[in-house]
Amino acid sequence: MARGPLTSPRKTATQERSRQTVNVLLEATARILVKEGYDKASTNKIAVAAGVSIGSLYQYFPTKEALVAGVVERHMREMLDLVRADLAEVATGPVDEAVRRLVAAMIEAHRVDPKLHRVLVEQIPRTGRLENIENMDRETHKLVRAYLEARRDELAVSDLDTAAFICVKTVEALSHSAVLGEPRMLRKERVEHFTDEVTRLIVRYLRG
Amino acid sequence: MARGPLTSPRKTATQERSRQTVNVLLEATARILVKEGYDKASTNKIAVAAGVSIGSLYQYFPTKEALVAGVVERHMREMLDLVRADLAEVATGPVDEAVRRLVAAMIEAHRVDPKLHRVLVEQIPRTGRLENIENMDRETHKLVRAYLEARRDELAVSDLDTAAFICVKTVEALSHSAVLGEPRMLRKERVEHFTDEVTRLIVRYLRG
Amino acid sequence: MARGPLTSPRKTATQERSRQTVNVLLEATARILVKEGYDKASTNKIAVAAGVSIGSLYQYFPTKEALVAGVVERHMREMLDLVRADLAEVATGPVDEAVRRLVAAMIEAHRVDPKLHRVLVEQIPRTGRLENIENMDRETHKLVRAYLEARRDELAVSDLDTAAFICVKTVEALSHSAVLGEPRMLRKERVEHFTDEVTRLIVRYLRG
Amino acid sequence: MARGPLTSPRKTATQERSRQTVNVLLEATARILVKEGYDKASTNKIAVAAGVSIGSLYQYFPTKEALVAGVVERHMREMLDLVRADLAEVATGPVDEAVRRLVAAMIEAHRVDPKLHRVLVEQIPRTGRLENIENMDRETHKLVRAYLEARRDELAVSDLDTAAFICVKTVEALSHSAVLGEPRMLRKERVEHFTDEVTRLIVRYLRG
DNA sequence: TATGAATGAGTATTCATTCAT
DNA sequence: TATGAATGAATACTCATTCAT
């Protein structure tokens, strides 16, 4: 895209500054959400924590909902990226390997920022733009469904949608509960065991 | 009902009136929680909806938290009672039958009041008395673990705790998602199918 | 005291019971005032502390103000009685002895229930029946003025009212401040000294 | 005003506006305290009286206590400043002159805003920042004690602390009672007389 | 006469959002 | 474009008092 020298679509200083501010605000929001919980995370507190005036905050995010949605989307994207990357690597591999990777990736994804994840899942009111918190699952569902479809003849499943639904929800729920509710289940010496068990659960279901 | 001569421990009018008020308040709270969500469910609104003065509300529930906790506990008890009753009936039966009952009961439990369930799970801040929302899972875990222990020699599981954890969380998550997120998966003609699938998932895992 | 049989103005059982209840209520009020302060001393709390129903409380005292006024009046009467008794004993004695007794009595009076005294003086809103908290001073003023009048020719005062005003207010203020603000000034070994000083202050003023 | 080259620390418009708001709030608070008494002086009423939104009130004073403390401190400072100024002028003068000035100053101080003074003294709950209402007396005590120390050899007092305590409390109590309780004692033609009497009381005590 | 459940106006305080500078 | 003072509706909760039983 960049032909000559200096023609590269460099961001203007202003654009750069804006991006900066947006970033700073999202990070401050995440921090405050974790520290104070959703209810006590006021936009004024967030602005102070970000070192940005409340006026500027509203320049970039017109409502509190938009601000929180920003954090949610960023967090979910991060998690999804991990899963997507891992799944891509095994997209053409055997089922047991693929499932194991899915499980490991999902656990890893929940470890990106467990405290933030908990707040987002447990406390954010699902209204407006925030209704779609479960988007990640929908995306994962698509990926898994596509994989199952490709491997259909190896599998003993009647209904691809139900199968994908079960795989994704199950792996997600177990990762979530293990990371957030039973951290001792994921101590170094036991992660392997846990991953094995979940993998077995899914593989047997799929293979029949 | 009172045959004997005046000895029956009949409730006083006063006690009866109090019990009434408490009930009315819990019901109104549930209704408002569903209609407005946790954040907008103000105690004043609830009192109006209950046809009770705000003063009376605070006579019975000293904080908003206590009021919501009352609703949570009642709802969780209802759900748990369903599961417990069904599980008791198959406590000595074969694994596949028991699992099928667990799955069916869990779906049924999530159908008691799905909208309320969603609000309670998604929006209630886990602080103080409200921290224990997941108690139901803990109770169910105990029941399932006891069952697995009794049937240990039929099962191919190494670690009872992990196995119980996986069973409960998985069935709970799938029921929850199906009832709340994919209601079409539970249309009359498909409930059977869905129950079959989840049962298969668990049974194969346990039987090895 | 009772000569004839059964003619004594004996209180009926009912009257006795009423008097009891009133007493219990006044005592509970004083207790709660000391423990919680005026603002947090609610009539409901007082009723509970008195072991009396809120309904009964309002049968005997139609408003919170009346209840507190009861306590104020009782307390002020107790204090005043002490002063009056001591003053009566020296009503015909020499000035220095009388003043010393006034000072001692005033200190004693402030020691009857200093914590209650503080609450009554510092926190009770002076409205309605409560406006007259300073009544005690007015009574004492009369007594002292009468004494000064009787001894007028020994004294070097031009104006009896001003002199009485100065005596009473001064002794009262110093007793109050010593008892409530500088308790170390009234330790056993120093009471004498303090009493001496205050006595000297007043005697010199009066004697000229 | 700004002669020099732009270096004058001129207040920004913003700072000026803030200072204004604070002032307006303190004045409204004093007004409402006088008109309604402490208990009925709600923050909302005060905000309305100040022509300021309730939100702004809380921007500057985080609690009702802080607001009232602001009024108390300002009022006590005003009173103290009067006393301090007068005392400074006679710090090296003879005892009778000094005492007379102290008495006159104290009366003057109580006349700054007698109604407000009454409310502050009689109704403010002594908790937190408000505990120190009697600070003025403590300050005055220091000043008087220092004076007495300097003049020690002219005086017939054994104990400087007790003497200072007696002087300050007595003069304060008499001024307070005269201004607030017996205003007729301070009518034009009688102030002189009253001041004389109080001065005599103290001077004789000190001189022995 | 005693009871205590019920009342509801009133309180201090918060916080998302606006807008003059 | 950035700032932060200002806004005011809304909130959880209290308490003196009433009145049906």
mmCIF file of N, CA, C and O in Angstrom, chain C residues 13-96:
data_model
loop_
_atom_site.group_PDB
_atom_site.id
_atom_site.type_symbol
_atom_site.label_atom_id
_atom_site.label_comp_id
_atom_site.label_asym_id
_atom_site.label_seq_id
_atom_site.Cartn_x
_atom_site.Cartn_y
_atom_site.Cartn_z
ATOM 1 N N ALA C 13 -54.338 -0.456 92.140
ATOM 2 C CA ALA C 13 -53.357 -1.296 91.450
ATOM 3 C C ALA C 13 -53.040 -0.697 90.081
ATOM 4 O O ALA C 13 -51.894 -0.604 89.669
ATOM 5 N N THR C 14 -54.069 -0.257 89.429
ATOM 6 C CA THR C 14 -53.904 0.303 88.090
ATOM 7 C C THR C 14 -52.995 1.528 88.116
ATOM 8 O O THR C 14 -52.045 1.646 87.336
ATOM 9 N N GLN C 15 -53.281 2.415 89.020
ATOM 10 C CA GLN C 15 -52.456 3.617 89.115
ATOM 11 C C GLN C 15 -51.001 3.240 89.372
ATOM 12 O O GLN C 15 -50.090 3.802 88.787
ATOM 13 N N GLU C 16 -50.832 2.286 90.261
ATOM 14 C CA GLU C 16 -49.479 1.836 90.585
ATOM 15 C C GLU C 16 -48.765 1.334 89.332
ATOM 16 O O GLU C 16 -47.612 1.659 89.068
ATOM 17 N N ARG C 17 -49.492 0.539 88.585
ATOM 18 C CA ARG C 17 -48.902 -0.029 87.377
ATOM 19 C C ARG C 17 -48.495 1.083 86.388
ATOM 20 O O ARG C 17 -47.429 1.046 85.787
ATOM 21 N N SER C 18 -49.378 2.055 86.253
ATOM 22 C CA SER C 18 -49.087 3.176 85.361
ATOM 23 C C SER C 18 -47.804 3.873 85.792
ATOM 24 O O SER C 18 -46.892 4.113 84.996
ATOM 25 N N ARG C 19 -47.740 4.182 87.074
ATOM 26 C CA ARG C 19 -46.563 4.879 87.578
ATOM 27 C C ARG C 19 -45.295 4.070 87.251
ATOM 28 O O ARG C 19 -44.296 4.612 86.793
ATOM 29 N N GLN C 20 -45.397 2.781 87.475
ATOM 30 C CA GLN C 20 -44.307 1.865 87.136
ATOM 31 C C GLN C 20 -43.869 2.039 85.683
ATOM 32 O O GLN C 20 -42.703 2.236 85.378
ATOM 33 N N THR C 21 -44.852 1.947 84.793
ATOM 34 C CA THR C 21 -44.551 2.017 83.369
ATOM 35 C C THR C 21 -43.881 3.339 83.027
ATOM 36 O O THR C 21 -42.880 3.379 82.296
ATOM 37 N N VAL C 22 -44.425 4.403 83.563
ATOM 38 C CA VAL C 22 -43.839 5.711 83.311
ATOM 39 C C VAL C 22 -42.378 5.729 83.748
ATOM 40 O O VAL C 22 -41.489 6.178 83.022
ATOM 41 N N ASN C 23 -42.136 5.203 84.920
ATOM 42 C CA ASN C 23 -40.775 5.151 85.439
ATOM 43 C C ASN C 23 -39.839 4.371 84.538
ATOM 44 O O ASN C 23 -38.756 4.828 84.177
ATOM 45 N N VAL C 24 -40.289 3.188 84.204
ATOM 46 C CA VAL C 24 -39.489 2.310 83.347
ATOM 47 C C VAL C 24 -39.159 3.025 82.045
ATOM 48 O O VAL C 24 -38.034 2.962 81.538
ATOM 49 N N LEU C 25 -40.138 3.740 81.520
ATOM 50 C CA LEU C 25 -39.931 4.438 80.252
ATOM 51 C C LEU C 25 -38.916 5.570 80.408
ATOM 52 O O LEU C 25 -38.024 5.742 79.561
ATOM 53 N N LEU C 26 -39.036 6.313 81.469
ATOM 54 C CA LEU C 26 -38.100 7.426 81.673
ATOM 55 C C LEU C 26 -36.679 6.896 81.844
ATOM 56 O O LEU C 26 -35.721 7.452 81.287
ATOM 57 N N GLU C 27 -36.567 5.805 82.588
ATOM 58 C CA GLU C 27 -35.228 5.257 82.784
ATOM 59 C C GLU C 27 -34.628 4.750 81.469
ATOM 60 O O GLU C 27 -33.463 5.006 81.165
ATOM 61 N N ALA C 28 -35.454 4.053 80.716
ATOM 62 C CA ALA C 28 -34.965 3.552 79.431
ATOM 63 C C ALA C 28 -34.565 4.722 78.530
ATOM 64 O O ALA C 28 -33.530 4.683 77.853
ATOM 65 N N THR C 29 -35.356 5.767 78.548
ATOM 66 C CA THR C 29 -35.035 6.926 77.714
ATOM 67 C C THR C 29 -33.692 7.521 78.098
ATOM 68 O O THR C 29 -32.839 7.786 77.237
ATOM 69 N N ALA C 30 -33.492 7.699 79.403
ATOM 70 C CA ALA C 30 -32.218 8.256 79.857
ATOM 71 C C ALA C 30 -31.068 7.369 79.396
ATOM 72 O O ALA C 30 -30.067 7.842 78.849
ATOM 73 N N ARG C 31 -31.250 6.075 79.569
ATOM 74 C CA ARG C 31 -30.199 5.121 79.185
ATOM 75 C C ARG C 31 -29.863 5.242 77.703
ATOM 76 O O ARG C 31 -28.710 5.327 77.309
ATOM 77 N N ILE C 32 -30.909 5.244 76.905
ATOM 78 C CA ILE C 32 -30.690 5.294 75.456
ATOM 79 C C ILE C 32 -30.102 6.642 75.049
ATOM 80 O O ILE C 32 -29.216 6.713 74.189
ATOM 81 N N LEU C 33 -30.567 7.708 75.658
ATOM 82 C CA LEU C 33 -30.007 9.026 75.336
ATOM 83 C C LEU C 33 -28.501 9.024 75.571
ATOM 84 O O LEU C 33 -27.722 9.515 74.745
ATOM 85 N N VAL C 34 -28.100 8.449 76.697
ATOM 86 C CA VAL C 34 -26.666 8.420 77.005
ATOM 87 C C VAL C 34 -25.916 7.536 76.018
ATOM 88 O O VAL C 34 -24.853 7.905 75.525
ATOM 89 N N LYS C 35 -26.509 6.371 75.741
ATOM 90 C CA LYS C 35 -25.786 5.413 74.902
ATOM 91 C C LYS C 35 -25.740 5.839 73.443
ATOM 92 O O LYS C 35 -24.741 5.635 72.757
ATOM 93 N N GLU C 36 -26.821 6.434 72.951
ATOM 94 C CA GLU C 36 -26.909 6.656 71.513
ATOM 95 C C GLU C 36 -26.904 8.132 71.108
ATOM 96 O O GLU C 36 -26.727 8.425 69.926
ATOM 97 N N GLY C 37 -27.136 8.990 72.056
ATOM 98 C CA GLY C 37 -27.287 10.397 71.686
ATOM 99 C C GLY C 37 -28.715 10.683 71.258
ATOM 100 O O GLY C 37 -29.477 9.773 70.931
ATOM 101 N N TYR C 38 -29.081 11.949 71.260
ATOM 102 C CA TYR C 38 -30.470 12.313 71.000
ATOM 103 C C TYR C 38 -30.941 11.878 69.609
ATOM 104 O O TYR C 38 -32.036 11.330 69.447
ATOM 105 N N ASP C 39 -30.133 12.120 68.615
ATOM 106 C CA ASP C 39 -30.549 11.854 67.237
ATOM 107 C C ASP C 39 -30.896 10.394 66.994
ATOM 108 O O ASP C 39 -31.853 10.082 66.288
ATOM 109 N N LYS C 40 -30.086 9.511 67.544
ATOM 110 C CA LYS C 40 -30.302 8.088 67.279
ATOM 111 C C LYS C 40 -31.200 7.423 68.312
ATOM 112 O O LYS C 40 -31.399 6.214 68.274
ATOM 113 N N ALA C 41 -31.708 8.201 69.261
ATOM 114 C CA ALA C 41 -32.579 7.627 70.281
ATOM 115 C C ALA C 41 -34.006 7.591 69.763
ATOM 116 O O ALA C 41 -34.792 8.493 70.025
ATOM 117 N N SER C 42 -34.365 6.556 69.048
ATOM 118 C CA SER C 42 -35.712 6.502 68.481
ATOM 119 C C SER C 42 -36.706 5.973 69.509
ATOM 120 O O SER C 42 -36.343 5.229 70.417
ATOM 121 N N THR C 43 -37.942 6.365 69.345
ATOM 122 C CA THR C 43 -38.959 5.914 70.297
ATOM 123 C C THR C 43 -39.106 4.397 70.272
ATOM 124 O O THR C 43 -39.367 3.784 71.297
ATOM 125 N N ASN C 44 -38.923 3.798 69.143
ATOM 126 C CA ASN C 44 -39.027 2.341 69.065
ATOM 127 C C ASN C 44 -37.928 1.672 69.888
ATOM 128 O O ASN C 44 -38.181 0.750 70.651
ATOM 129 N N LYS C 45 -36.705 2.167 69.721
ATOM 130 C CA LYS C 45 -35.597 1.631 70.514
ATOM 131 C C LYS C 45 -35.895 1.780 71.996
ATOM 132 O O LYS C 45 -35.665 0.860 72.783
ATOM 133 N N ILE C 46 -36.398 2.936 72.378
ATOM 134 C CA ILE C 46 -36.674 3.187 73.789
ATOM 135 C C ILE C 46 -37.723 2.213 74.303
ATOM 136 O O ILE C 46 -37.581 1.633 75.383
ATOM 137 N N ALA C 47 -38.771 2.001 73.509
ATOM 138 C CA ALA C 47 -39.821 1.077 73.932
ATOM 139 C C ALA C 47 -39.240 -0.317 74.160
ATOM 140 O O ALA C 47 -39.505 -0.961 75.170
ATOM 141 N N VAL C 48 -38.424 -0.762 73.218
ATOM 142 C CA VAL C 48 -37.796 -2.077 73.378
ATOM 143 C C VAL C 48 -36.950 -2.119 74.648
ATOM 144 O O VAL C 48 -37.045 -3.039 75.458
ATOM 145 N N ALA C 49 -36.117 -1.101 74.829
ATOM 146 C CA ALA C 49 -35.242 -1.065 76.005
ATOM 147 C C ALA C 49 -36.054 -1.067 77.292
ATOM 148 O O ALA C 49 -35.618 -1.579 78.321
ATOM 149 N N ALA C 50 -37.254 -0.489 77.239
ATOM 150 C CA ALA C 50 -38.085 -0.421 78.441
ATOM 151 C C ALA C 50 -38.916 -1.690 78.605
ATOM 152 O O ALA C 50 -39.560 -1.890 79.634
ATOM 153 N N GLY C 51 -38.894 -2.532 77.605
ATOM 154 C CA GLY C 51 -39.721 -3.726 77.669
ATOM 155 C C GLY C 51 -41.206 -3.399 77.613
ATOM 156 O O GLY C 51 -42.038 -4.059 78.222
ATOM 157 N N VAL C 52 -41.503 -2.371 76.846
ATOM 158 C CA VAL C 52 -42.888 -1.878 76.752
ATOM 159 C C VAL C 52 -43.198 -1.748 75.269
ATOM 160 O O VAL C 52 -42.326 -1.460 74.473
ATOM 161 N N SER C 53 -44.416 -1.983 74.892
ATOM 162 C CA SER C 53 -44.728 -1.888 73.463
ATOM 163 C C SER C 53 -44.765 -0.428 73.037
ATOM 164 O O SER C 53 -45.045 0.470 73.835
ATOM 165 N N ILE C 54 -44.482 -0.213 71.775
ATOM 166 C CA ILE C 54 -44.460 1.161 71.272
ATOM 167 C C ILE C 54 -45.834 1.814 71.473
ATOM 168 O O ILE C 54 -45.939 3.018 71.744
ATOM 169 N N GLY C 55 -46.870 1.011 71.340
ATOM 170 C CA GLY C 55 -48.204 1.524 71.573
ATOM 171 C C GLY C 55 -48.375 2.068 72.988
ATOM 172 O O GLY C 55 -48.901 3.170 73.192
ATOM 173 N N SER C 56 -47.901 1.315 73.949
ATOM 174 C CA SER C 56 -48.012 1.772 75.340
ATOM 175 C C SER C 56 -47.197 3.034 75.569
ATOM 176 O O SER C 56 -47.638 3.956 76.263
ATOM 177 N N LEU C 57 -46.024 3.059 74.993
ATOM 178 C CA LEU C 57 -45.212 4.259 75.153
ATOM 179 C C LEU C 57 -46.021 5.492 74.784
ATOM 180 O O LEU C 57 -46.062 6.477 75.525
ATOM 181 N N TYR C 58 -46.704 5.419 73.661
ATOM 182 C CA TYR C 58 -47.463 6.582 73.209
ATOM 183 C C TYR C 58 -48.735 6.816 74.036
ATOM 184 O O TYR C 58 -49.359 7.868 73.938
ATOM 185 N N GLN C 59 -49.105 5.805 74.813
ATOM 186 C CA GLN C 59 -50.230 6.024 75.714
ATOM 187 C C GLN C 59 -49.811 6.970 76.843
ATOM 188 O O GLN C 59 -50.588 7.811 77.295
ATOM 189 N N TYR C 60 -48.562 6.841 77.257
ATOM 190 C CA TYR C 60 -48.106 7.638 78.396
ATOM 191 C C TYR C 60 -47.437 8.942 77.977
ATOM 192 O O TYR C 60 -47.491 9.931 78.679
ATOM 193 N N PHE C 61 -46.781 8.916 76.821
ATOM 194 C CA PHE C 61 -46.100 10.118 76.343
ATOM 195 C C PHE C 61 -46.512 10.339 74.899
ATOM 196 O O PHE C 61 -46.085 9.599 74.020
ATOM 197 N N PRO C 62 -47.288 11.371 74.650
ATOM 198 C CA PRO C 62 -47.915 11.509 73.329
ATOM 199 C C PRO C 62 -46.936 11.864 72.214
ATOM 200 O O PRO C 62 -47.278 11.731 71.049
ATOM 201 N N THR C 63 -45.746 12.335 72.580
ATOM 202 C CA THR C 63 -44.748 12.632 71.544
ATOM 203 C C THR C 63 -43.365 12.315 72.106
ATOM 204 O O THR C 63 -43.191 12.154 73.315
ATOM 205 N N LYS C 64 -42.420 12.275 71.215
ATOM 206 C CA LYS C 64 -41.047 12.059 71.657
ATOM 207 C C LYS C 64 -40.613 13.217 72.553
ATOM 208 O O LYS C 64 -39.935 13.033 73.557
ATOM 209 N N GLU C 65 -41.023 14.399 72.173
ATOM 210 C CA GLU C 65 -40.687 15.575 72.956
ATOM 211 C C GLU C 65 -41.150 15.437 74.407
ATOM 212 O O GLU C 65 -40.403 15.735 75.343
ATOM 213 N N ALA C 66 -42.375 14.929 74.581
ATOM 214 C CA ALA C 66 -42.906 14.775 75.939
ATOM 215 C C ALA C 66 -42.055 13.792 76.734
ATOM 216 O O ALA C 66 -41.781 13.994 77.926
ATOM 217 N N LEU C 67 -41.632 12.758 76.072
ATOM 218 C CA LEU C 67 -40.815 11.734 76.730
ATOM 219 C C LEU C 67 -39.493 12.331 77.195
ATOM 220 O O LEU C 67 -39.071 12.187 78.349
ATOM 221 N N VAL C 68 -38.836 13.031 76.282
ATOM 222 C CA VAL C 68 -37.553 13.631 76.629
ATOM 223 C C VAL C 68 -37.742 14.711 77.682
ATOM 224 O O VAL C 68 -36.950 14.824 78.626
ATOM 225 N N ALA C 69 -38.831 15.460 77.551
ATOM 226 C CA ALA C 69 -39.103 16.491 78.556
ATOM 227 C C ALA C 69 -39.235 15.851 79.929
ATOM 228 O O ALA C 69 -38.765 16.402 80.936
ATOM 229 N N GLY C 70 -39.865 14.689 79.980
ATOM 230 C CA GLY C 70 -39.976 13.978 81.247
ATOM 231 C C GLY C 70 -38.602 13.718 81.856
ATOM 232 O O GLY C 70 -38.378 13.950 83.046
ATOM 233 N N VAL C 71 -37.705 13.253 81.019
ATOM 234 C CA VAL C 71 -36.351 12.965 81.504
ATOM 235 C C VAL C 71 -35.665 14.251 81.952
ATOM 236 O O VAL C 71 -35.041 14.303 83.017
ATOM 237 N N VAL C 72 -35.793 15.278 81.135
ATOM 238 C CA VAL C 72 -35.155 16.550 81.468
ATOM 239 C C VAL C 72 -35.660 17.048 82.820
ATOM 240 O O VAL C 72 -34.881 17.397 83.707
ATOM 241 N N GLU C 73 -36.985 17.041 82.957
ATOM 242 C CA GLU C 73 -37.540 17.592 84.184
ATOM 243 C C GLU C 73 -37.119 16.801 85.404
ATOM 244 O O GLU C 73 -36.754 17.369 86.435
ATOM 245 N N ARG C 74 -37.134 15.517 85.289
ATOM 246 C CA ARG C 74 -36.716 14.676 86.400
ATOM 247 C C ARG C 74 -35.253 14.950 86.763
ATOM 248 O O ARG C 74 -34.892 15.138 87.933
ATOM 249 N N HIS C 75 -34.414 14.995 85.731
ATOM 250 C CA HIS C 75 -32.987 15.212 85.986
ATOM 251 C C HIS C 75 -32.741 16.589 86.611
ATOM 252 O O HIS C 75 -31.981 16.723 87.576
ATOM 253 N N MET C 76 -33.403 17.588 86.065
ATOM 254 C CA MET C 76 -33.193 18.936 86.578
ATOM 255 C C MET C 76 -33.715 19.047 88.011
ATOM 256 O O MET C 76 -33.119 19.712 88.849
ATOM 257 N N ARG C 77 -34.816 18.378 88.292
ATOM 258 C CA ARG C 77 -35.355 18.395 89.640
ATOM 259 C C ARG C 77 -34.367 17.754 90.615
ATOM 260 O O ARG C 77 -34.086 18.304 91.686
ATOM 261 N N GLU C 78 -33.813 16.640 90.216
ATOM 262 C CA GLU C 78 -32.817 15.983 91.077
ATOM 263 C C GLU C 78 -31.660 16.928 91.396
ATOM 264 O O GLU C 78 -31.231 17.059 92.540
ATOM 265 N N MET C 79 -31.164 17.575 90.343
ATOM 266 C CA MET C 79 -30.054 18.496 90.557
ATOM 267 C C MET C 79 -30.476 19.649 91.475
ATOM 268 O O MET C 79 -29.790 19.989 92.440
ATOM 269 N N LEU C 80 -31.622 20.197 91.131
ATOM 270 C CA LEU C 80 -32.096 21.342 91.894
ATOM 271 C C LEU C 80 -32.324 20.983 93.365
ATOM 272 O O LEU C 80 -32.018 21.763 94.274
ATOM 273 N N ASP C 81 -32.842 19.782 93.589
ATOM 274 C CA ASP C 81 -33.099 19.347 94.969
ATOM 275 C C ASP C 81 -31.819 19.352 95.789
ATOM 276 O O ASP C 81 -31.802 19.792 96.938
ATOM 277 N N LEU C 82 -30.779 18.875 95.199
ATOM 278 C CA LEU C 82 -29.489 18.872 95.898
ATOM 279 C C LEU C 82 -29.095 20.284 96.306
ATOM 280 O O LEU C 82 -28.742 20.556 97.458
ATOM 281 N N VAL C 83 -29.147 21.181 95.314
ATOM 282 C CA VAL C 83 -28.739 22.558 95.575
ATOM 283 C C VAL C 83 -29.644 23.190 96.633
ATOM 284 O O VAL C 83 -29.183 23.816 97.583
ATOM 285 N N ARG C 84 -30.923 22.988 96.486
ATOM 286 C CA ARG C 84 -31.879 23.575 97.399
ATOM 287 C C ARG C 84 -31.639 23.092 98.838
ATOM 288 O O ARG C 84 -31.609 23.890 99.782
ATOM 289 N N ALA C 85 -31.458 21.805 98.965
ATOM 290 C CA ALA C 85 -31.248 21.243 100.301
ATOM 291 C C ALA C 85 -30.016 21.862 100.956
ATOM 292 O O ALA C 85 -30.067 22.337 102.093
ATOM 293 N N ASP C 86 -28.915 21.893 100.225
ATOM 294 C CA ASP C 86 -27.680 22.433 100.803
ATOM 295 C C ASP C 86 -27.819 23.913 101.135
ATOM 296 O O ASP C 86 -27.355 24.378 102.173
ATOM 297 N N LEU C 87 -28.488 24.621 100.229
ATOM 298 C CA LEU C 87 -28.630 26.052 100.451
ATOM 299 C C LEU C 87 -29.504 26.330 101.679
ATOM 300 O O LEU C 87 -29.246 27.271 102.449
ATOM 301 N N ALA C 88 -30.522 25.502 101.873
ATOM 302 C CA ALA C 88 -31.415 25.684 103.024
ATOM 303 C C ALA C 88 -30.619 25.598 104.325
ATOM 304 O O ALA C 88 -30.836 26.372 105.260
ATOM 305 N N GLU C 89 -29.667 24.684 104.350
ATOM 306 C CA GLU C 89 -28.902 24.474 105.585
ATOM 307 C C GLU C 89 -28.036 25.664 105.972
ATOM 308 O O GLU C 89 -27.669 25.822 107.136
ATOM 309 N N VAL C 90 -27.669 26.469 104.997
ATOM 310 C CA VAL C 90 -26.783 27.593 105.310
ATOM 311 C C VAL C 90 -27.471 28.935 105.090
ATOM 312 O O VAL C 90 -26.825 29.973 105.025
ATOM 313 N N ALA C 91 -28.782 28.875 104.960
ATOM 314 C CA ALA C 91 -29.535 30.081 104.599
ATOM 315 C C ALA C 91 -29.302 31.227 105.571
ATOM 316 O O ALA C 91 -29.381 32.398 105.207
ATOM 317 N N THR C 92 -28.977 30.876 106.788
ATOM 318 C CA THR C 92 -28.801 31.941 107.786
ATOM 319 C C THR C 92 -27.352 32.075 108.205
ATOM 320 O O THR C 92 -27.021 32.858 109.106
ATOM 321 N N GLY C 93 -26.456 31.320 107.551
ATOM 322 C CA GLY C 93 -25.044 31.352 107.929
ATOM 323 C C GLY C 93 -24.283 32.456 107.236
ATOM 324 O O GLY C 93 -24.837 33.199 106.414
ATOM 325 N N PRO C 94 -23.025 32.581 107.553
ATOM 326 C CA PRO C 94 -22.171 33.617 106.970
ATOM 327 C C PRO C 94 -21.931 33.382 105.481
ATOM 328 O O PRO C 94 -22.036 32.255 104.990
ATOM 329 N N VAL C 95 -21.559 34.465 104.821
ATOM 330 C CA VAL C 95 -21.438 34.428 103.358
ATOM 331 C C VAL C 95 -20.424 33.395 102.872
ATOM 332 O O VAL C 95 -20.713 32.601 101.978
ATOM 333 N N ASP C 96 -19.251 33.371 103.461
ATOM 334 C CA ASP C 96 -18.248 32.462 102.901
ATOM 335 C C ASP C 96 -18.681 31.013 103.036
ATOM 336 O O ASP C 96 -18.498 30.208 102.126
#
